[in-house]
Amino acid sequence: VSRVANLALVSSACGAVASAYACTKESHPYVRSVCDAAEKGVKTLTAAAVSGAQPLLTRLEPQISTANEFACKGLDKLEERLPILQQPPERVTS
């Protein structure tokens, strides 16, 4: 997941979405209050899910590691076949 997030195109897209989200929250007080409540709920649910899933994740660590290796190999092949994924977004859009 971190390798995909670090691809220039993905990182740029995430940055654009985050910027639009922040700008929208800043510009519209009603939207901000709804977003703040949603964020708080997501944080609470995430914390509960992480603590509850930890024993399962510990047991599944070998399988997760194997899946990660396969995913990384697949991403290596994808990056070889699509070098555009490594290009800066400005160059891709031009």
Coordinates of N, CA and C in Angstrom, one line a residue:
V1 N 0.8 -1.2 0.0 CA 0.0 0.0 0.0 C 0.9 1.3 0.0
S2 N 1.9 1.2 0.8 CA 2.8 2.4 0.8 C 3.5 2.7 -0.5
R3 N 3.9 1.6 -1.2 CA 4.5 1.8 -2.5 C 3.5 2.4 -3.5
V4 N 2.3 2.0 -3.5 CA 1.3 2.5 -4.4 C 1.0 4.0 -4.0
A5 N 0.9 4.3 -2.7 CA 0.7 5.7 -2.3 C 1.8 6.6 -2.7
N6 N 3.0 6.0 -2.8 CA 4.2 6.9 -3.1 C 4.4 7.1 -4.6
L7 N 3.6 6.4 -5.5 CA 3.7 6.7 -6.9 C 3.3 8.1 -7.1
A8 N 4.0 8.8 -8.0 CA 3.8 10.2 -8.3 C 2.3 10.5 -8.6
L9 N 1.7 9.8 -9.5 CA 0.3 10.0 -9.9 C -0.6 9.8 -8.7
V10 N -0.5 8.8 -8.0 CA -1.3 8.5 -6.8 C -1.2 9.5 -5.7
S11 N 0.1 9.9 -5.4 CA 0.3 10.8 -4.4 C -0.2 12.2 -4.8
S12 N -0.1 12.6 -6.0 CA -0.6 13.9 -6.5 C -2.2 13.9 -6.4
A13 N -2.8 12.8 -6.8 CA -4.2 12.7 -6.8 C -4.7 12.8 -5.3
C14 N -4.1 12.1 -4.4 CA -4.4 12.1 -3.0 C -4.3 13.5 -2.5
G15 N -3.2 14.2 -2.8 CA -3.0 15.6 -2.4 C -4.0 16.5 -2.9
A16 N -4.5 16.3 -4.2 CA -5.5 17.2 -4.7 C -6.8 17.0 -4.0
V17 N -7.2 15.7 -3.7 CA -8.4 15.4 -3.0 C -8.4 16.0 -1.6
A18 N -7.2 15.8 -0.9 CA -7.1 16.4 0.5 C -7.2 17.9 0.5
S19 N -6.6 18.5 -0.5 CA -6.7 20.0 -0.6 C -8.1 20.4 -0.9
A20 N -8.8 19.8 -1.8 CA -10.2 20.1 -2.1 C -11.1 19.9 -0.8
Y21 N -10.8 18.8 -0.1 CA -11.6 18.5 1.1 C -11.4 19.6 2.2
A22 N -10.1 20.0 2.4 CA -9.8 21.0 3.4 C -10.4 22.4 3.0
C23 N -10.3 22.7 1.7 CA -10.8 24.0 1.2 C -12.4 24.0 1.4
T24 N -13.0 22.9 1.1 CA -14.5 22.8 1.2 C -14.9 23.0 2.7
K25 N -14.1 22.3 3.6 CA -14.4 22.4 5.0 C -14.3 23.8 5.5
E26 N -13.2 24.5 5.0 CA -12.9 25.9 5.4 C -13.9 26.9 4.9
S27 N -14.5 26.6 3.7 CA -15.4 27.5 3.1 C -16.8 27.4 3.5
H28 N -17.2 26.2 4.0 CA -18.6 26.0 4.3 C -18.8 25.5 5.8
P29 N -19.2 26.3 6.7 CA -19.3 25.9 8.1 C -20.2 24.7 8.3
Y30 N -21.3 24.6 7.6 CA -22.2 23.5 7.8 C -21.5 22.2 7.4
V31 N -20.9 22.2 6.3 CA -20.2 21.0 5.8 C -19.0 20.7 6.8
R32 N -18.4 21.7 7.3 CA -17.3 21.4 8.3 C -17.8 20.7 9.5
S33 N -19.0 21.1 10.0 CA -19.5 20.4 11.2 C -19.8 18.9 10.9
V34 N -20.4 18.7 9.7 CA -20.7 17.3 9.3 C -19.4 16.5 9.1
C35 N -18.4 17.1 8.5 CA -17.2 16.4 8.2 C -16.4 16.1 9.5
D36 N -16.5 17.1 10.5 CA -15.8 16.9 11.7 C -16.4 15.7 12.5
A37 N -17.8 15.7 12.5 CA -18.4 14.6 13.2 C -18.1 13.2 12.5
A38 N -18.1 13.2 11.2 CA -17.8 12.0 10.4 C -16.3 11.6 10.7
E39 N -15.4 12.5 10.8 CA -14.0 12.2 11.1 C -13.9 11.6 12.5
K40 N -14.6 12.2 13.4 CA -14.5 11.7 14.8 C -15.0 10.2 14.8
G41 N -16.1 10.0 14.1 CA -16.7 8.6 14.1 C -15.8 7.6 13.5
V42 N -15.1 8.0 12.4 CA -14.2 7.1 11.7 C -13.0 6.9 12.6
K43 N -12.5 7.9 13.3 CA -11.3 7.6 14.2 C -11.7 6.7 15.3
T44 N -12.9 6.8 15.8 CA -13.3 5.9 16.9 C -13.5 4.5 16.4
L45 N -14.2 4.4 15.3 CA -14.3 3.0 14.7 C -13.0 2.4 14.3
T46 N -12.1 3.2 13.8 CA -10.8 2.6 13.4 C -10.0 2.2 14.6
A47 N -10.0 2.9 15.7 CA -9.3 2.5 16.9 C -9.9 1.2 17.4
A48 N -11.2 1.1 17.4 CA -11.9 -0.1 17.9 C -11.5 -1.3 17.0
A49 N -11.6 -1.1 15.7 CA -11.3 -2.2 14.7 C -9.8 -2.6 14.9
V50 N -8.9 -1.7 15.0 CA -7.5 -2.0 15.2 C -7.2 -2.9 16.4
S51 N -7.8 -2.4 17.5 CA -7.6 -3.2 18.8 C -8.2 -4.5 18.7
G52 N -9.4 -4.6 18.1 CA -10.1 -5.9 18.0 C -9.4 -6.9 17.0
A53 N -8.8 -6.3 15.9 CA -8.2 -7.1 14.9 C -6.8 -7.5 15.2
Q54 N -6.2 -6.9 16.1 CA -4.8 -7.2 16.4 C -4.4 -8.7 16.6
P55 N -5.2 -9.4 17.4 CA -4.9 -10.8 17.6 C -5.0 -11.6 16.3
L56 N -6.0 -11.3 15.5 CA -6.1 -11.9 14.2 C -5.0 -11.6 13.3
L57 N -4.6 -10.3 13.2 CA -3.5 -9.9 12.4 C -2.2 -10.6 12.8
T58 N -2.0 -10.8 14.1 CA -0.8 -11.5 14.6 C -0.8 -12.9 14.1
R59 N -1.9 -13.6 14.1 CA -2.0 -15.0 13.7 C -1.9 -15.1 12.2
L60 N -2.3 -14.1 11.4 CA -2.3 -14.1 10.0 C -1.0 -13.5 9.4
E61 N -0.1 -13.1 10.2 CA 1.1 -12.3 9.8 C 1.9 -13.1 8.7
P62 N 2.1 -14.4 8.8 CA 2.8 -15.1 7.7 C 2.1 -15.0 6.3
Q63 N 0.7 -15.1 6.4 CA 0.0 -15.0 5.1 C 0.0 -13.6 4.6
I64 N -0.1 -12.6 5.5 CA -0.1 -11.2 5.1 C 1.3 -10.9 4.4
S65 N 2.3 -11.4 5.0 CA 3.7 -11.2 4.5 C 3.8 -11.8 3.1
T66 N 3.3 -13.0 2.9 CA 3.3 -13.7 1.6 C 2.5 -12.9 0.6
A67 N 1.3 -12.4 0.9 CA 0.5 -11.6 0.0 C 1.2 -10.3 -0.3
N68 N 1.9 -9.7 0.6 CA 2.6 -8.5 0.4 C 3.7 -8.7 -0.6
E69 N 4.4 -9.8 -0.5 CA 5.5 -10.1 -1.5 C 5.0 -10.3 -2.9
F70 N 3.8 -11.0 -3.0 CA 3.2 -11.1 -4.3 C 2.7 -9.8 -4.9
A71 N 2.2 -9.0 -4.0 CA 1.7 -7.7 -4.4 C 2.9 -6.8 -4.9
C72 N 4.0 -6.9 -4.2 CA 5.2 -6.1 -4.6 C 5.7 -6.5 -5.9
K73 N 5.8 -7.9 -6.1 CA 6.2 -8.4 -7.4 C 5.3 -7.9 -8.5
G74 N 4.0 -8.0 -8.3 CA 3.1 -7.5 -9.3 C 3.2 -6.0 -9.6
L75 N 3.5 -5.2 -8.6 CA 3.7 -3.8 -8.8 C 5.0 -3.6 -9.5
D76 N 6.0 -4.4 -9.3 CA 7.3 -4.3 -10.0 C 7.0 -4.4 -11.5
K77 N 6.2 -5.5 -11.9 CA 5.9 -5.7 -13.3 C 5.1 -4.6 -13.9
L78 N 4.1 -4.1 -13.1 CA 3.3 -3.0 -13.6 C 4.1 -1.8 -13.8
E79 N 5.0 -1.5 -12.9 CA 5.9 -0.3 -13.1 C 6.8 -0.5 -14.3
E80 N 7.2 -1.7 -14.6 CA 8.1 -2.0 -15.8 C 7.3 -1.7 -17.1
R81 N 6.0 -2.2 -17.1 CA 5.2 -2.1 -18.3 C 4.6 -0.7 -18.5
L82 N 4.4 0.0 -17.4 CA 3.8 1.3 -17.5 C 4.7 2.4 -16.8
P83 N 5.8 2.7 -17.5 CA 6.7 3.7 -16.9 C 6.1 5.0 -16.6
I84 N 5.0 5.3 -17.2 CA 4.3 6.6 -16.9 C 3.9 6.7 -15.4
L85 N 3.8 5.6 -14.7 CA 3.4 5.6 -13.3 C 4.5 6.4 -12.5
Q86 N 5.7 6.4 -13.0 CA 6.8 7.0 -12.3 C 7.0 8.5 -12.7
Q87 N 6.3 9.0 -13.7 CA 6.5 10.3 -14.2 C 5.7 11.3 -13.3
P88 N 6.3 12.5 -13.3 CA 5.6 13.6 -12.5 C 4.2 13.9 -13.2
P89 N 3.2 14.2 -12.3 CA 1.8 14.4 -12.9 C 1.8 15.5 -14.0
E90 N 2.6 16.5 -13.8 CA 2.6 17.6 -14.8 C 3.0 17.1 -16.2
R91 N 4.0 16.2 -16.2 CA 4.4 15.6 -17.5 C 3.4 14.7 -18.1
V92 N 2.7 13.9 -17.2 CA 1.7 13.0 -17.7 C 0.5 13.8 -18.3
T93 N 0.1 14.9 -17.7 CA -1.1 15.6 -18.2 C -0.7 16.4 -19.4
S94 N 0.6 16.8 -19.6 CA 0.9 17.5 -20.8 C 1.1 16.5 -22.0

